[in-house]
PDB file of C-alpha atoms in Angstrom:
ATOM      1  CA  UNK A   4     -10.595   6.138  -1.330  1.00 41.00           C
ATOM      2  CA  UNK A   5      -7.311   4.914  -2.810  1.00 41.00           C
ATOM      3  CA  UNK A   6      -6.053   3.662   0.579  1.00 37.00           C
ATOM      4  CA  UNK A   7      -9.153   1.561   1.113  1.00 38.00           C
ATOM      5  CA  UNK A   8      -8.768   0.091  -2.359  1.00 42.00           C
ATOM      6  CA  UNK A   9      -5.171  -1.082  -2.074  1.00 40.00           C
ATOM      7  CA  UNK A  10      -6.114  -4.422  -3.626  1.00 37.00           C
ATOM      8  CA  UNK A  11      -6.939  -2.711  -6.933  1.00 42.00           C
ATOM      9  CA  UNK A  12      -3.490  -3.720  -8.196  1.00 42.00           C
ATOM     10  CA  UNK A  13      -4.748  -7.294  -8.470  1.00 40.00           C
ATOM     11  CA  UNK A  14      -7.136  -6.182 -11.202  1.00 42.00           C
ATOM     12  CA  UNK A  15      -4.336  -5.240 -13.600  1.00 42.00           C
ATOM     13  CA  UNK A  16      -4.340  -8.345 -15.789  1.00 38.00           C
ATOM     14  CA  UNK A  17      -3.334  -8.564 -19.432  1.00 38.00           C
ATOM     15  CA  UNK A  18      -5.156  -6.588 -22.098  1.00 38.00           C
ATOM     16  CA  UNK A  19      -5.303  -7.643 -25.725  1.00 39.00           C
ATOM     17  CA  UNK A  20      -2.356  -6.503 -27.805  1.00 45.00           C
ATOM     18  CA  UNK A  21      -2.673  -2.855 -28.808  1.00 57.00           C
ATOM     19  CA  UNK A  22      -0.587   0.031 -30.103  1.00 87.00           C
ATOM     20  CA  UNK A  23       2.068   0.938 -27.556  1.00 91.00           C
ATOM     21  CA  UNK A  24       2.354   4.338 -25.877  1.00 94.00           C
ATOM     22  CA  UNK A  25       5.754   5.378 -24.563  1.00 95.00           C
ATOM     23  CA  UNK A  26       5.465   7.812 -21.676  1.00 96.00           C
ATOM     24  CA  UNK A  27       7.336   9.744 -19.038  1.00 97.00           C
ATOM     25  CA  UNK A  28       5.445  10.093 -15.786  1.00 97.00           C
ATOM     26  CA  UNK A  29       6.381  12.694 -13.185  1.00 98.00           C
ATOM     27  CA  UNK A  30       5.108  11.635  -9.760  1.00 97.00           C
ATOM     28  CA  UNK A  31       4.616  13.466  -6.472  1.00 97.00           C
ATOM     29  CA  UNK A  32       4.053  11.152  -3.517  1.00 94.00           C
ATOM     30  CA  UNK A  33       4.594  10.946   0.246  1.00 95.00           C
ATOM     31  CA  UNK A  34       7.677  12.991   1.226  1.00 95.00           C
ATOM     32  CA  UNK A  35       9.182   9.953   2.972  1.00 94.00           C
ATOM     33  CA  UNK A  36       8.587   7.550   0.083  1.00 96.00           C
ATOM     34  CA  UNK A  37      11.690   5.724  -1.081  1.00 95.00           C
ATOM     35  CA  UNK A  38      10.290   3.323  -3.630  1.00 95.00           C
ATOM     36  CA  UNK A  39       7.303   3.366  -5.996  1.00 96.00           C
ATOM     37  CA  UNK A  40       5.997   0.382  -7.939  1.00 96.00           C
ATOM     38  CA  UNK A  41       4.385   0.772 -11.360  1.00 96.00           C
ATOM     39  CA  UNK A  42       2.085  -1.905 -12.793  1.00 93.00           C
ATOM     40  CA  UNK A  43       0.849  -1.659 -16.374  1.00 81.00           C
ATOM     41  CA  UNK A  44      -2.148  -3.502 -17.727  1.00 69.00           C
ATOM     42  CA  UNK A  45      -0.822  -5.847 -20.393  1.00 56.00           C
ATOM     43  CA  UNK A  46       2.450  -6.574 -18.623  1.00 71.00           C
ATOM     44  CA  UNK A  47       3.352  -9.127 -15.997  1.00 78.00           C
ATOM     45  CA  UNK A  48       4.814  -7.997 -12.717  1.00 86.00           C
ATOM     46  CA  UNK A  49       5.618  -4.551 -11.379  1.00 93.00           C
ATOM     47  CA  UNK A  50       8.570  -2.268 -12.065  1.00 94.00           C
ATOM     48  CA  UNK A  51      10.130  -0.387  -9.169  1.00 95.00           C
ATOM     49  CA  UNK A  52      11.496   3.166  -9.180  1.00 96.00           C
ATOM     50  CA  UNK A  53      13.402   5.169  -6.579  1.00 96.00           C
ATOM     51  CA  UNK A  54      11.758   8.253  -5.092  1.00 96.00           C
ATOM     52  CA  UNK A  55      13.618  11.179  -3.524  1.00 95.00           C
ATOM     53  CA  UNK A  56      11.948  13.855  -1.444  1.00 93.00           C
ATOM     54  CA  UNK A  57       8.533  12.689  -2.553  1.00 93.00           C
ATOM     55  CA  UNK A  58       9.365  12.997  -6.241  1.00 96.00           C
ATOM     56  CA  UNK A  59      10.287  10.648  -9.074  1.00 95.00           C
ATOM     57  CA  UNK A  60      10.356  10.585 -12.841  1.00 96.00           C
ATOM     58  CA  UNK A  61       9.885   7.257 -14.606  1.00 95.00           C
ATOM     59  CA  UNK A  62       9.707   6.110 -18.190  1.00 94.00           C
ATOM     60  CA  UNK A  63       7.478   3.295 -19.369  1.00 92.00           C
ATOM     61  CA  UNK A  64       5.434   1.777 -22.145  1.00 91.00           C
ATOM     62  CA  UNK A  65       1.898   0.407 -22.155  1.00 92.00           C
ATOM     63  CA  UNK A  66      -0.897  -0.391 -24.591  1.00 92.00           C
ATOM     64  CA  UNK A  67      -2.429   2.867 -25.797  1.00 92.00           C
ATOM     65  CA  UNK A  68      -5.139   3.938 -23.334  1.00 93.00           C
ATOM     66  CA  UNK A  69      -4.282   1.311 -20.687  1.00 93.00           C
ATOM     67  CA  UNK A  70      -4.615   2.060 -16.984  1.00 94.00           C
ATOM     68  CA  UNK A  71      -1.390   2.235 -14.986  1.00 95.00           C
ATOM     69  CA  UNK A  72      -1.258   2.055 -11.184  1.00 94.00           C
ATOM     70  CA  UNK A  73       1.474   3.503  -8.994  1.00 95.00           C
ATOM     71  CA  UNK A  74       1.990   1.855  -5.618  1.00 94.00           C
ATOM     72  CA  UNK A  75       3.665   3.454  -2.595  1.00 95.00           C
ATOM     73  CA  UNK A  76       3.571   0.336  -0.447  1.00 93.00           C
ATOM     74  CA  UNK A  77       5.308   1.767   2.615  1.00 93.00           C
ATOM     75  CA  UNK A  78       2.773   4.579   2.921  1.00 94.00           C
ATOM     76  CA  UNK A  79      -0.232   2.615   1.602  1.00 93.00           C
ATOM     77  CA  UNK A  80      -0.915   5.028  -1.226  1.00 95.00           C
ATOM     78  CA  UNK A  81      -2.069   4.494  -4.786  1.00 92.00           C
ATOM     79  CA  UNK A  82      -1.904   6.686  -7.841  1.00 94.00           C
ATOM     80  CA  UNK A  83      -3.141   5.982 -11.331  1.00 93.00           C
ATOM     81  CA  UNK A  84      -3.128   7.375 -14.841  1.00 97.00           C
ATOM     82  CA  UNK A  85      -4.072   6.504 -18.400  1.00 97.00           C
ATOM     83  CA  UNK A  86      -1.214   5.806 -20.802  1.00 96.00           C
ATOM     84  CA  UNK A  87      -2.365   7.991 -23.668  1.00 96.00           C
ATOM     85  CA  UNK A  88       0.201  10.809 -23.796  1.00 97.00           C
ATOM     86  CA  UNK A  89       4.005  11.132 -23.901  1.00 97.00           C
ATOM     87  CA  UNK A  90       4.227  13.160 -20.670  1.00 98.00           C
ATOM     88  CA  UNK A  91       1.952  12.708 -17.676  1.00 98.00           C
ATOM     89  CA  UNK A  92       2.020  14.066 -14.124  1.00 98.00           C
ATOM     90  CA  UNK A  93       0.485  12.356 -11.107  1.00 98.00           C
ATOM     91  CA  UNK A  94       0.126  13.685  -7.571  1.00 97.00           C
ATOM     92  CA  UNK A  95      -0.586  10.657  -5.370  1.00 96.00           C
ATOM     93  CA  UNK A  96      -1.460  12.946  -2.457  1.00 95.00           C
ATOM     94  CA  UNK A  97      -4.313  14.735  -4.207  1.00 94.00           C
ATOM     95  CA  UNK A  98      -5.319  12.409  -7.084  1.00 94.00           C
ATOM     96  CA  UNK A  99      -4.500  15.115  -9.620  1.00 97.00           C
ATOM     97  CA  UNK A 100      -3.426  13.765 -13.018  1.00 97.00           C
ATOM     98  CA  UNK A 101      -2.529  15.880 -16.055  1.00 97.00           C
ATOM     99  CA  UNK A 102      -1.137  15.317 -19.525  1.00 97.00           C
ATOM    100  CA  UNK A 103      -4.248  14.492 -21.568  1.00 97.00           C
ATOM    101  CA  UNK A 104      -7.954  15.213 -21.646  1.00 97.00           C
ATOM    102  CA  UNK A 105      -8.719  11.672 -20.466  1.00 97.00           C
ATOM    103  CA  UNK A 106      -6.347  11.950 -17.510  1.00 98.00           C
ATOM    104  CA  UNK A 107      -7.814  15.284 -16.515  1.00 98.00           C
ATOM    105  CA  UNK A 108     -11.325  13.818 -16.717  1.00 97.00           C
ATOM    106  CA  UNK A 109     -10.266  10.822 -14.615  1.00 97.00           C
ATOM    107  CA  UNK A 110      -8.623  13.167 -12.105  1.00 97.00           C
ATOM    108  CA  UNK A 111     -11.764  15.256 -11.686  1.00 97.00           C
ATOM    109  CA  UNK A 112     -14.044  12.250 -11.298  1.00 97.00           C
ATOM    110  CA  UNK A 113     -11.816  10.469  -8.763  1.00 94.00           C
ATOM    111  CA  UNK A 114     -11.607  13.625  -6.646  1.00 93.00           C
ATOM    112  CA  UNK A 115     -15.375  14.158  -6.824  1.00 96.00           C
ATOM    113  CA  UNK A 116     -16.046  10.549  -5.833  1.00 93.00           C
ATOM    114  CA  UNK A 117     -13.882  11.032  -2.771  1.00 91.00           C
ATOM    115  CA  UNK A 118     -15.876  14.123  -1.779  1.00 94.00           C
ATOM    116  CA  UNK A 119     -19.250  12.383  -1.566  1.00 93.00           C
ATOM    117  CA  UNK A 120     -20.539  12.634   2.011  1.00 90.00           C
ATOM    118  CA  UNK A 121     -22.790   9.583   2.329  1.00 88.00           C
ATOM    119  CA  UNK A 122     -22.876   6.075   0.890  1.00 84.00           C
ATOM    120  CA  UNK A 123     -25.987   6.970  -1.092  1.00 89.00           C
ATOM    121  CA  UNK A 124     -24.339  10.109  -2.481  1.00 94.00           C
ATOM    122  CA  UNK A 125     -21.329   8.011  -3.486  1.00 95.00           C
ATOM    123  CA  UNK A 126     -23.549   5.394  -5.132  1.00 94.00           C
ATOM    124  CA  UNK A 127     -25.497   7.946  -7.172  1.00 95.00           C
ATOM    125  CA  UNK A 128     -22.383   9.797  -8.261  1.00 97.00           C
ATOM    126  CA  UNK A 129     -20.615   6.570  -9.243  1.00 96.00           C
ATOM    127  CA  UNK A 130     -23.588   5.349 -11.286  1.00 96.00           C
ATOM    128  CA  UNK A 131     -23.758   8.612 -13.227  1.00 97.00           C
ATOM    129  CA  UNK A 132     -19.998   8.804 -13.786  1.00 97.00           C
ATOM    130  CA  UNK A 133     -19.740   5.196 -14.952  1.00 97.00           C
ATOM    131  CA  UNK A 134     -22.742   5.541 -17.262  1.00 96.00           C
ATOM    132  CA  UNK A 135     -21.200   8.637 -18.847  1.00 97.00           C
ATOM    133  CA  UNK A 136     -17.958   6.700 -19.466  1.00 97.00           C
ATOM    134  CA  UNK A 137     -19.352   3.246 -20.190  1.00 95.00           C
ATOM    135  CA  UNK A 138     -17.441   2.965 -23.475  1.00 94.00           C
ATOM    136  CA  UNK A 139     -13.954   3.865 -22.208  1.00 95.00           C
ATOM    137  CA  UNK A 140     -11.349   2.846 -19.648  1.00 94.00           C
ATOM    138  CA  UNK A 141     -12.504   5.494 -17.159  1.00 96.00           C
ATOM    139  CA  UNK A 142     -15.861   3.772 -16.803  1.00 96.00           C
ATOM    140  CA  UNK A 143     -14.192   0.383 -16.265  1.00 94.00           C
ATOM    141  CA  UNK A 144     -11.824   1.862 -13.686  1.00 94.00           C
ATOM    142  CA  UNK A 145     -14.559   3.687 -11.763  1.00 95.00           C
ATOM    143  CA  UNK A 146     -16.654   0.512 -11.806  1.00 95.00           C
ATOM    144  CA  UNK A 147     -13.767  -1.405 -10.231  1.00 91.00           C
ATOM    145  CA  UNK A 148     -13.519   1.281  -7.537  1.00 91.00           C
ATOM    146  CA  UNK A 149     -17.238   1.494  -6.781  1.00 94.00           C
ATOM    147  CA  UNK A 150     -18.510  -2.068  -7.263  1.00 93.00           C
ATOM    148  CA  UNK A 151     -18.766  -2.897  -3.555  1.00 88.00           C
ATOM    149  CA  UNK A 152     -20.987   0.140  -2.995  1.00 89.00           C
ATOM    150  CA  UNK A 153     -23.395  -0.650  -5.827  1.00 92.00           C
ATOM    151  CA  UNK A 154     -26.539  -2.761  -5.552  1.00 88.00           C
ATOM    152  CA  UNK A 155     -27.095  -5.912  -7.578  1.00 90.00           C
ATOM    153  CA  UNK A 156     -29.560  -4.036  -9.801  1.00 91.00           C
ATOM    154  CA  UNK A 157     -26.999  -1.237 -10.319  1.00 94.00           C
ATOM    155  CA  UNK A 158     -24.296  -3.658 -11.430  1.00 95.00           C
ATOM    156  CA  UNK A 159     -26.666  -5.624 -13.628  1.00 94.00           C
ATOM    157  CA  UNK A 160     -27.895  -2.498 -15.404  1.00 94.00           C
ATOM    158  CA  UNK A 161     -24.318  -1.338 -16.043  1.00 96.00           C
ATOM    159  CA  UNK A 162     -22.916  -4.686 -17.190  1.00 95.00           C
ATOM    160  CA  UNK A 163     -25.772  -6.366 -19.026  1.00 93.00           C
ATOM    161  CA  UNK A 164     -25.671  -5.527 -22.707  1.00 90.00           C
ATOM    162  CA  UNK A 165     -22.410  -3.586 -22.418  1.00 94.00           C
ATOM    163  CA  UNK A 166     -19.695  -5.820 -23.854  1.00 95.00           C
ATOM    164  CA  UNK A 167     -16.991  -3.185 -23.351  1.00 95.00           C
ATOM    165  CA  UNK A 168     -17.536  -2.875 -19.606  1.00 94.00           C
ATOM    166  CA  UNK A 169     -18.318  -6.527 -18.972  1.00 93.00           C
ATOM    167  CA  UNK A 170     -15.232  -7.806 -20.812  1.00 92.00           C
ATOM    168  CA  UNK A 171     -12.735  -5.163 -19.741  1.00 91.00           C
ATOM    169  CA  UNK A 172     -10.072  -6.612 -17.399  1.00 87.00           C
ATOM    170  CA  UNK A 173     -10.662  -3.833 -14.893  1.00 90.00           C
ATOM    171  CA  UNK A 174     -14.295  -4.934 -14.600  1.00 91.00           C
ATOM    172  CA  UNK A 175     -13.434  -8.484 -13.511  1.00 89.00           C
ATOM    173  CA  UNK A 176     -13.993  -7.801  -9.814  1.00 88.00           C
ATOM    174  CA  UNK A 177     -17.268  -5.988 -10.500  1.00 93.00           C
ATOM    175  CA  UNK A 178     -18.536  -9.003 -12.444  1.00 93.00           C
ATOM    176  CA  UNK A 179     -17.547 -11.251  -9.536  1.00 90.00           C
ATOM    177  CA  UNK A 180     -19.327  -8.965  -7.054  1.00 90.00           C
ATOM    178  CA  UNK A 181     -22.472  -8.924  -9.220  1.00 93.00           C
ATOM    179  CA  UNK A 182     -22.495 -12.713  -9.481  1.00 91.00           C
ATOM    180  CA  UNK A 183     -22.129 -12.954  -5.705  1.00 89.00           C
ATOM    181  CA  UNK A 184     -24.947 -10.507  -5.099  1.00 89.00           C
ATOM    182  CA  UNK A 185     -27.139 -12.479  -7.481  1.00 92.00           C
ATOM    183  CA  UNK A 186     -26.979 -15.380  -5.007  1.00 91.00           C
ATOM    184  CA  UNK A 187     -28.623 -13.194  -2.379  1.00 92.00           C
ATOM    185  CA  UNK A 188     -30.748 -10.887  -4.501  1.00 91.00           C
ATOM    186  CA  UNK A 189     -33.969  -9.590  -2.898  1.00 94.00           C
ATOM    187  CA  UNK A 190     -36.924 -11.686  -3.977  1.00 94.00           C
ATOM    188  CA  UNK A 191     -35.026 -14.983  -3.857  1.00 95.00           C
ATOM    189  CA  UNK A 192     -35.411 -17.589  -1.123  1.00 97.00           C
ATOM    190  CA  UNK A 193     -32.698 -18.039   1.473  1.00 97.00           C
ATOM    191  CA  UNK A 194     -30.265 -20.909   0.934  1.00 96.00           C
ATOM    192  CA  UNK A 195     -29.639 -23.361   3.738  1.00 97.00           C
ATOM    193  CA  UNK A 196     -26.223 -24.146   5.179  1.00 97.00           C
ATOM    194  CA  UNK A 197     -24.761 -25.820   8.240  1.00 97.00           C
ATOM    195  CA  UNK A 198     -22.160 -24.598  10.733  1.00 97.00           C
ATOM    196  CA  UNK A 199     -21.350 -24.963  14.427  1.00 97.00           C
ATOM    197  CA  UNK A 200     -22.396 -22.812  17.349  1.00 97.00           C
ATOM    198  CA  UNK A 201     -19.754 -21.678  19.886  1.00 97.00           C
ATOM    199  CA  UNK A 202     -20.113 -24.950  21.820  1.00 97.00           C
ATOM    200  CA  UNK A 203     -19.257 -26.954  18.703  1.00 96.00           C
ATOM    201  CA  UNK A 204     -22.802 -28.198  18.023  1.00 97.00           C
ATOM    202  CA  UNK A 205     -23.878 -28.217  14.359  1.00 97.00           C
ATOM    203  CA  UNK A 206     -26.975 -26.278  13.304  1.00 98.00           C
ATOM    204  CA  UNK A 207     -28.683 -25.540  10.006  1.00 97.00           C
ATOM    205  CA  UNK A 208     -29.681 -22.012   9.107  1.00 97.00           C
ATOM    206  CA  UNK A 209     -33.171 -23.356   8.389  1.00 97.00           C
ATOM    207  CA  UNK A 210     -33.623 -23.976  12.115  1.00 98.00           C
ATOM    208  CA  UNK A 211     -33.953 -20.216  12.549  1.00 98.00           C
ATOM    209  CA  UNK A 212     -34.938 -18.764   9.165  1.00 97.00           C
ATOM    210  CA  UNK A 213     -38.313 -19.154   7.455  1.00 96.00           C
ATOM    211  CA  UNK A 214     -40.015 -20.018  10.739  1.00 96.00           C
ATOM    212  CA  UNK A 215     -42.551 -17.191  10.861  1.00 96.00           C
ATOM    213  CA  UNK A 216     -40.325 -14.281  11.960  1.00 96.00           C
ATOM    214  CA  UNK A 217     -38.166 -11.674  10.268  1.00 98.00           C
ATOM    215  CA  UNK A 218     -34.494 -12.626  10.611  1.00 98.00           C
ATOM    216  CA  UNK A 219     -31.337 -10.671   9.903  1.00 98.00           C
ATOM    217  CA  UNK A 220     -28.560 -13.001   8.710  1.00 98.00           C
ATOM    218  CA  UNK A 221     -25.431 -11.060   9.615  1.00 98.00           C
ATOM    219  CA  UNK A 222     -22.039 -11.848   8.029  1.00 98.00           C
ATOM    220  CA  UNK A 223     -19.182 -10.574  10.197  1.00 98.00           C
ATOM    221  CA  UNK A 224     -15.874 -11.452  11.883  1.00 98.00           C
ATOM    222  CA  UNK A 225     -14.094 -10.530  15.091  1.00 98.00           C
ATOM    223  CA  UNK A 226     -11.133  -9.173  13.077  1.00 97.00           C
ATOM    224  CA  UNK A 227     -13.337  -6.959  10.843  1.00 97.00           C
ATOM    225  CA  UNK A 228     -13.127  -3.334  12.011  1.00 96.00           C
ATOM    226  CA  UNK A 229     -16.176  -2.084  10.066  1.00 96.00           C
ATOM    227  CA  UNK A 230     -18.173  -5.059  11.414  1.00 97.00           C
ATOM    228  CA  UNK A 231     -17.317  -4.135  14.997  1.00 97.00           C
ATOM    229  CA  UNK A 232     -18.093  -0.478  14.279  1.00 96.00           C
ATOM    230  CA  UNK A 233     -21.549  -1.412  12.973  1.00 97.00           C
ATOM    231  CA  UNK A 234     -22.366  -3.890  15.748  1.00 97.00           C
ATOM    232  CA  UNK A 235     -23.791  -1.400  18.310  1.00 97.00           C
ATOM    233  CA  UNK A 236     -26.397  -0.455  15.707  1.00 96.00           C
ATOM    234  CA  UNK A 237     -27.277  -4.124  15.171  1.00 97.00           C
ATOM    235  CA  UNK A 238     -27.478  -4.689  18.944  1.00 97.00           C
ATOM    236  CA  UNK A 239     -29.799  -1.689  19.300  1.00 96.00           C
ATOM    237  CA  UNK A 240     -32.083  -3.049  16.561  1.00 97.00           C
ATOM    238  CA  UNK A 241     -32.199  -6.447  18.256  1.00 97.00           C
ATOM    239  CA  UNK A 242     -33.011  -4.952  21.657  1.00 97.00           C
ATOM    240  CA  UNK A 243     -35.761  -2.767  20.204  1.00 96.00           C
ATOM    241  CA  UNK A 244     -37.533  -5.361  18.060  1.00 97.00           C
ATOM    242  CA  UNK A 245     -36.685  -8.806  19.427  1.00 97.00           C
ATOM    243  CA  UNK A 246     -39.758  -8.813  21.666  1.00 96.00           C
ATOM    244  CA  UNK A 247     -41.846  -8.317  18.512  1.00 96.00           C
ATOM    245  CA  UNK A 248     -40.323 -11.382  16.865  1.00 96.00           C
ATOM    246  CA  UNK A 249     -37.204 -10.000  15.186  1.00 97.00           C
ATOM    247  CA  UNK A 250     -34.206 -12.326  15.354  1.00 98.00           C
ATOM    248  CA  UNK A 251     -30.597 -12.385  14.185  1.00 98.00           C
ATOM    249  CA  UNK A 252     -28.273 -15.185  13.131  1.00 98.00           C
ATOM    250  CA  UNK A 253     -24.601 -14.267  13.015  1.00 98.00           C
ATOM    251  CA  UNK A 254     -22.451 -16.123  10.460  1.00 98.00           C
ATOM    252  CA  UNK A 255     -18.817 -15.487  11.296  1.00 98.00           C
ATOM    253  CA  UNK A 256     -15.835 -15.420   8.943  1.00 98.00           C
ATOM    254  CA  UNK A 257     -13.485 -16.097  11.840  1.00 98.00           C
ATOM    255  CA  UNK A 258     -10.879 -18.851  11.863  1.00 96.00           C
ATOM    256  CA  UNK A 259      -9.930 -18.691  15.549  1.00 97.00           C
ATOM    257  CA  UNK A 260     -12.548 -19.956  17.978  1.00 97.00           C
ATOM    258  CA  UNK A 261     -11.414 -17.974  21.003  1.00 97.00           C
ATOM    259  CA  UNK A 262     -11.290 -14.668  19.124  1.00 98.00           C
ATOM    260  CA  UNK A 263     -14.805 -15.355  17.808  1.00 98.00           C
ATOM    261  CA  UNK A 264     -16.202 -16.208  21.251  1.00 98.00           C
ATOM    262  CA  UNK A 265     -14.501 -13.239  22.892  1.00 98.00           C
ATOM    263  CA  UNK A 266     -15.958 -10.829  20.332  1.00 98.00           C
ATOM    264  CA  UNK A 267     -19.452 -12.224  20.949  1.00 98.00           C
ATOM    265  CA  UNK A 268     -19.001 -11.514  24.662  1.00 97.00           C
ATOM    266  CA  UNK A 269     -17.276  -8.159  24.292  1.00 97.00           C
ATOM    267  CA  UNK A 270     -19.782  -6.795  21.782  1.00 97.00           C
ATOM    268  CA  UNK A 271     -22.730  -8.151  23.795  1.00 97.00           C
ATOM    269  CA  UNK A 272     -24.384  -9.996  20.903  1.00 97.00           C
ATOM    270  CA  UNK A 273     -27.105 -12.206  22.499  1.00 97.00           C
ATOM    271  CA  UNK A 274     -28.375 -13.898  19.347  1.00 98.00           C
ATOM    272  CA  UNK A 275     -27.542 -17.172  17.575  1.00 98.00           C
ATOM    273  CA  UNK A 276     -23.972 -17.482  16.285  1.00 98.00           C
ATOM    274  CA  UNK A 277     -22.624 -19.999  13.786  1.00 98.00           C
ATOM    275  CA  UNK A 278     -19.251 -20.531  12.128  1.00 98.00           C
ATOM    276  CA  UNK A 279     -17.173 -23.274  10.556  1.00 97.00           C
ATOM    277  CA  UNK A 280     -14.028 -21.279  11.469  1.00 97.00           C
ATOM    278  CA  UNK A 281     -12.699 -21.344   7.907  1.00 97.00           C
ATOM    279  CA  UNK A 282     -12.226 -17.598   7.433  1.00 97.00           C
ATOM    280  CA  UNK A 283     -12.912 -16.480   3.874  1.00 95.00           C
ATOM    281  CA  UNK A 284     -13.334 -20.142   2.884  1.00 96.00           C
ATOM    282  CA  UNK A 285     -16.431 -20.429   5.064  1.00 96.00           C
ATOM    283  CA  UNK A 286     -19.532 -22.118   3.691  1.00 96.00           C
ATOM    284  CA  UNK A 287     -21.375 -18.836   4.253  1.00 95.00           C
ATOM    285  CA  UNK A 288     -19.166 -17.051   1.716  1.00 94.00           C
ATOM    286  CA  UNK A 289     -19.606 -19.819  -0.845  1.00 92.00           C
ATOM    287  CA  UNK A 290     -23.364 -20.123  -0.371  1.00 95.00           C
ATOM    288  CA  UNK A 291     -24.136 -16.406  -0.570  1.00 95.00           C
ATOM    289  CA  UNK A 292     -21.277 -15.080  -2.696  1.00 92.00           C
ATOM    290  CA  UNK A 293     -19.939 -12.894   0.105  1.00 93.00           C
ATOM    291  CA  UNK A 294     -16.635 -11.260  -0.793  1.00 87.00           C
ATOM    292  CA  UNK A 295     -16.730  -8.332   1.586  1.00 90.00           C
ATOM    293  CA  UNK A 296     -17.995  -7.846   5.133  1.00 95.00           C
ATOM    294  CA  UNK A 297     -19.989  -6.563   6.920  1.00 95.00           C
ATOM    295  CA  UNK A 298     -22.861  -7.904   4.841  1.00 95.00           C
ATOM    296  CA  UNK A 299     -26.378  -9.020   5.719  1.00 96.00           C
ATOM    297  CA  UNK A 300     -29.687 -10.426   4.520  1.00 96.00           C
ATOM    298  CA  UNK A 301     -33.091  -9.539   5.909  1.00 98.00           C
ATOM    299  CA  UNK A 302     -35.345 -12.562   5.446  1.00 98.00           C
ATOM    300  CA  UNK A 303     -39.140 -12.465   5.764  1.00 97.00           C
ATOM    301  CA  UNK A 304     -41.232 -14.958   7.790  1.00 97.00           C
ATOM    302  CA  UNK A 305     -41.535 -17.302   4.783  1.00 97.00           C
ATOM    303  CA  UNK A 306     -37.801 -17.342   4.073  1.00 97.00           C
ATOM    304  CA  UNK A 307     -37.636 -14.825   1.215  1.00 98.00           C
ATOM    305  CA  UNK A 308     -34.829 -12.292   1.134  1.00 97.00           C
ATOM    306  CA  UNK A 309     -36.369  -8.831   1.188  1.00 97.00           C
ATOM    307  CA  UNK A 310     -33.294  -6.604   1.683  1.00 96.00           C
ATOM    308  CA  UNK A 311     -29.507  -6.848   1.767  1.00 94.00           C
ATOM    309  CA  UNK A 312     -26.672  -4.988   3.455  1.00 92.00           C
ATOM    310  CA  UNK A 313     -28.811  -2.769   5.664  1.00 93.00           C
ATOM    311  CA  UNK A 314     -26.489  -0.682   7.811  1.00 89.00           C
ATOM    312  CA  UNK A 315     -26.802   2.348  10.038  1.00 87.00           C
ATOM    313  CA  UNK A 316     -30.140   4.113   9.796  1.00 90.00           C
ATOM    314  CA  UNK A 317     -31.225   1.882   6.900  1.00 92.00           C
ATOM    315  CA  UNK A 318     -31.627  -1.123   9.202  1.00 95.00           C
ATOM    316  CA  UNK A 319     -33.623   0.823  11.772  1.00 95.00           C
ATOM    317  CA  UNK A 320     -35.822   2.411   9.117  1.00 95.00           C
ATOM    318  CA  UNK A 321     -36.610  -0.956   7.543  1.00 97.00           C
ATOM    319  CA  UNK A 322     -37.504  -2.554  10.873  1.00 97.00           C
ATOM    320  CA  UNK A 323     -39.607   0.461  11.815  1.00 96.00           C
ATOM    321  CA  UNK A 324     -41.552   0.031   8.572  1.00 96.00           C
ATOM    322  CA  UNK A 325     -42.155  -3.628   9.487  1.00 96.00           C
ATOM    323  CA  UNK A 326     -42.891  -3.374  13.205  1.00 95.00           C
ATOM    324  CA  UNK A 327     -43.776   0.271  13.741  1.00 90.00           C
ATOM    325  CA  UNK A 328     -42.349   2.146  16.720  1.00 78.00           C
TER     326      UNK A 328
END
């Protein structure tokens, strides 16, 4: 989980002034690691420490109870701990943290999250763990880790009415994700936009959506590995249900026309494709609050969004419920 969430360092922005905790942290990391960065909430920048044989000992200071992240950039590994004790140990290979009751609780929860076998198992575990820690830094940290896997209703229920979670710096990305998902929440009408097809001709989304058929609006990119991994499932759904009226509109986050066109050919995607070739600055991201792909909307014949981010069996099951076998 920590490798996939390498960007978590960006969440470590300043906390309000608090009592300071001096600490010594003993770290075990990749045996070939030579340098480890340490970023403390409440401080600008990142301090760097030398590692030898996968070990290092570093001293630091942080606001009492702040989250600290350790970064092994060369080996794309993260470690983390709570600054609430004078001596703390962190094993970046196993996510084991010791030194205080809070660190041991965080350690157990992070390991258990990583052991969940399905997306739904992960979602349920994360919701329970965050709810049980909604008044402390562990809840804010777990929310930052899990926010992309939670539904709009999950995020809203966790953040609404909880000033601690909503205002904690570690929750900033979760708030952003919730606000994005609100733009495409089930029950709302689709929002129109305009982009070009692969020949360069401009089209509006409303030419294809809200015209009497169910339409999957699929957000993807040629450079997105998980998008490409999911695409055979999307192709299979199209082939099975297109004759019954099901359609797809692909909205690409590409910025290179030839890579986009080649992926359409290589992945055998015979539906409508649109893109303004602006990458993450695409109008599709702005209009629907998309900050991670793959993502999708299933829109009913009248143009109302009825489901989001259907992947794997979930897409097939939903279409089966609509069209039958």
